[in-house]
Amino acid sequence: LMVGVLALAIAGIFSLVLVISRTPQLIALVPWLGGLFEVALAIHVDLSVLVWFLAIAGMLWAWRRAARGGLPLAFADHAAWGCLFAGTLMIACAPLTGEWEVEKSNYIPVIRNLLFFIGLALVASGIAVAILQSIVSFRKEEVLSYEGERPEGPHGAVLYWGIWGSV
């Protein structure tokens, strides 16, 4: 959750950069601001959509594992969190390298720069560790006896639909 909120906060900062880079009076004063629009858009979309949703999905997977009594592997939790955190920061710092060639695609725009790609790889690695830990923590009898029941407790419906919605 902390990484998701951090990603949203940084995406919010880049949304301000988007607005500033499209203000004609500021572009007239500082011409290089016009070139920031595509870069800020790519960072904003990646952090506010990709990292946010993956971080929340990872949180739901961990929450389900804990609710079902799955055994957590402490090193895996820390590794997943560390990869997501470092990847988020690398994506956010990618424009500082000066390489601003943006490849706009349908869902995940990328900046052609090594720091950005390393950041994306770290985010993917963190999510992969979270998924693998959730898969490993399933008890065999839980999988075999599943009859569609929802988890109990105050957050059962949110947890149930969040897990199945993220799959």
C-alpha positions as a printed NumPy array, in Angstrom:
array([[  0.   ,   0.   ,   0.   ],
       [  2.843,   2.388,   0.813],
       [  4.431,   1.891,  -2.602],
       [  1.073,   2.42 ,  -4.309],
       [  0.476,   5.654,  -2.413],
       [  4.039,   6.797,  -3.157],
       [  3.479,   6.073,  -6.853],
       [  0.25 ,   8.099,  -6.811],
       [  1.967,  10.998,  -5.034],
       [  4.805,  11.107,  -7.562],
       [  2.28 ,  10.77 , -10.409],
       [  0.483,  13.785,  -8.954],
       [  3.698,  15.803,  -9.113],
       [  4.156,  14.801, -12.743],
       [  0.561,  15.848, -13.474],
       [  1.551,  19.339, -12.354],
       [  4.508,  19.17 , -14.739],
       [  2.015,  18.217, -17.492],
       [ -0.016,  21.351, -16.833],
       [  3.04 ,  23.596, -16.595],
       [  4.51 ,  22.207, -19.823],
       [  1.316,  23.101, -21.698],
       [  1.068,  26.689, -20.436],
       [  1.936,  28.952, -23.4  ],
       [  3.237,  31.83 , -21.256],
       [  5.719,  29.583, -19.471],
       [  6.857,  27.901, -22.695],
       [  7.573,  31.366, -24.145],
       [  9.804,  32.142, -21.154],
       [ 11.455,  28.715, -20.87 ],
       [ 11.304,  26.893, -24.259],
       [ 12.597,  23.517, -23.011],
       [  9.448,  23.11 , -20.874],
       [  7.514,  22.173, -24.023],
       [  9.606,  19.032, -24.412],
       [  8.648,  17.82 , -20.942],
       [  5.034,  17.065, -21.816],
       [  5.499,  13.593, -23.333],
       [  8.021,  12.541, -20.692],
       [  5.802,  13.713, -17.832],
       [  2.811,  12.007, -19.444],
       [  4.665,   8.68 , -19.691],
       [  5.842,   8.826, -16.069],
       [  2.413,   9.94 , -14.843],
       [  0.563,   7.126, -16.648],
       [  3.034,   4.427, -15.633],
       [  2.994,   5.392, -11.966],
       [ -0.703,   6.217, -11.617],
       [ -1.981,   3.198, -13.525],
       [  0.6  ,   0.428, -13.749],
       [  2.46 ,   0.697, -10.433],
       [ -0.649,   1.709,  -8.449],
       [ -2.761,  -1.225,  -9.649],
       [  0.05 ,  -3.757,  -9.3  ],
       [  0.891,  -2.541,  -5.786],
       [ -2.758,  -2.818,  -4.732],
       [ -3.018,  -6.288,  -6.29 ],
       [  0.116,  -7.343,  -4.385],
       [ -1.391,  -5.995,  -1.17 ],
       [ -4.593,  -7.976,  -1.764],
       [ -2.631, -11.147,  -2.457],
       [ -0.669, -10.693,   0.779],
       [ -3.862,  -9.885,   2.665],
       [ -5.522, -13.044,   1.384],
       [ -2.501, -15.116,   2.269],
       [ -2.582, -13.754,   5.818],
       [ -6.374, -14.219,   6.111],
       [ -6.102, -17.867,   5.064],
       [ -3.231, -18.585,   7.414],
       [ -0.64 , -18.982,   4.677],
       [  2.905, -18.957,   5.89 ],
       [  4.696, -15.77 ,   4.877],
       [  8.294, -15.904,   3.794],
       [  9.692, -12.759,   5.404],
       [ 12.555, -12.393,   2.954],
       [ 10.142, -12.647,   0.017],
       [  7.889,  -9.926,   1.437],
       [ 10.877,  -7.641,   1.893],
       [ 12.261,  -8.498,  -1.547],
       [  8.941,  -7.778,  -3.255],
       [  8.498,  -4.488,  -1.39 ],
       [ 12.104,  -3.454,  -2.07 ],
       [ 11.841,  -4.222,  -5.782],
       [  8.585,  -2.285,  -6.104],
       [  9.954,   0.669,  -4.135],
       [ 13.253,   0.833,  -6.028],
       [ 11.499,   0.371,  -9.373],
       [  9.044,   3.171,  -8.598],
       [ 11.868,   5.55 ,  -7.711],
       [ 13.848,   4.604, -10.831],
       [ 10.834,   5.227, -13.068],
       [ 10.315,   8.6  , -11.402],
       [ 13.998,   9.564, -11.752],
       [ 14.349,   8.393, -15.355],
       [ 13.831,  11.889, -16.876],
       [ 16.854,  13.163, -14.943],
       [ 19.179,  11.269, -17.293],
       [ 18.288,  13.6  , -20.154],
       [ 17.221,  10.809, -22.51 ],
       [ 13.664,  11.864, -23.342],
       [ 12.641,   9.733, -26.29 ],
       [  9.13 ,   8.532, -25.473],
       [  7.516,   5.496, -27.071],
       [  3.764,   5.954, -26.69 ],
       [  1.837,   2.72 , -26.77 ],
       [ -1.734,   1.918, -25.827],
       [ -1.288,   1.15 , -22.146],
       [  2.268,   1.49 , -20.942],
       [  4.173,   4.364, -22.516],
       [  7.916,   4.016, -22.015],
       [ 10.888,   6.306, -22.075],
       [ 13.752,   4.824, -24.053],
       [ 16.301,   5.046, -21.327],
       [ 18.126,   2.415, -19.306],
       [ 17.065,   3.686, -15.878],
       [ 13.399,   3.551, -16.893],
       [ 13.663,  -0.023, -18.2  ],
       [ 15.515,  -1.16 , -15.07 ],
       [ 12.734,   0.419, -13.004],
       [ 10.063,  -1.419, -15.002],
       [ 11.988,  -4.679, -14.598],
       [ 12.209,  -4.156, -10.831],
       [  8.472,  -3.471, -10.587],
       [  7.772,  -6.64 , -12.584],
       [ 10.187,  -8.615, -10.38 ],
       [  8.518,  -7.38 ,  -7.202],
       [  5.103,  -8.393,  -8.475],
       [  6.438, -11.777,  -9.616],
       [  7.829, -12.431,  -6.113],
       [  4.481, -11.458,  -4.553],
       [  2.575, -13.748,  -6.924],
       [  4.937, -16.673,  -6.368],
       [  4.728, -16.27 ,  -2.616],
       [  0.937, -16.281,  -2.785],
       [  0.953, -19.403,  -4.943],
       [  3.424, -21.206,  -2.685],
       [  1.442, -20.345,   0.457],
       [ -1.776, -22.034,  -0.738],
       [ -2.509, -25.15 ,   1.233],
       [ -3.291, -28.175,  -0.906],
       [ -6.535, -28.94 ,   0.923],
       [ -7.664, -25.326,   0.451],
       [ -7.371, -25.601,  -3.308],
       [ -9.016, -29.019,  -3.464],
       [-11.965, -28.157,  -1.19 ],
       [-12.748, -24.716,  -2.56 ],
       [-16.484, -24.357,  -3.139],
       [-16.733, -20.646,  -3.833],
       [-17.046, -19.47 ,  -0.241],
       [-16.042, -15.918,   0.506],
       [-13.51 , -15.03 ,   3.193],
       [-15.135, -14.022,   6.449],
       [-14.589, -10.848,   8.395],
       [-15.371,  -7.191,   7.869],
       [-13.366,  -6.936,   4.677],
       [-14.318, -10.301,   3.221],
       [-16.233,  -9.046,   0.193],
       [-13.568,  -6.48 ,  -0.7  ],
       [-10.864,  -9.091,  -0.363],
       [-12.792, -11.713,  -2.337],
       [-13.706,  -9.467,  -5.257],
       [-10.339,  -7.706,  -5.226],
       [ -8.463, -10.993,  -5.54 ],
       [-10.681, -12.356,  -8.308],
       [-10.827,  -9.001, -10.07 ],
       [ -7.043,  -8.82 , -10.199],
       [ -6.642, -12.247, -11.774]])
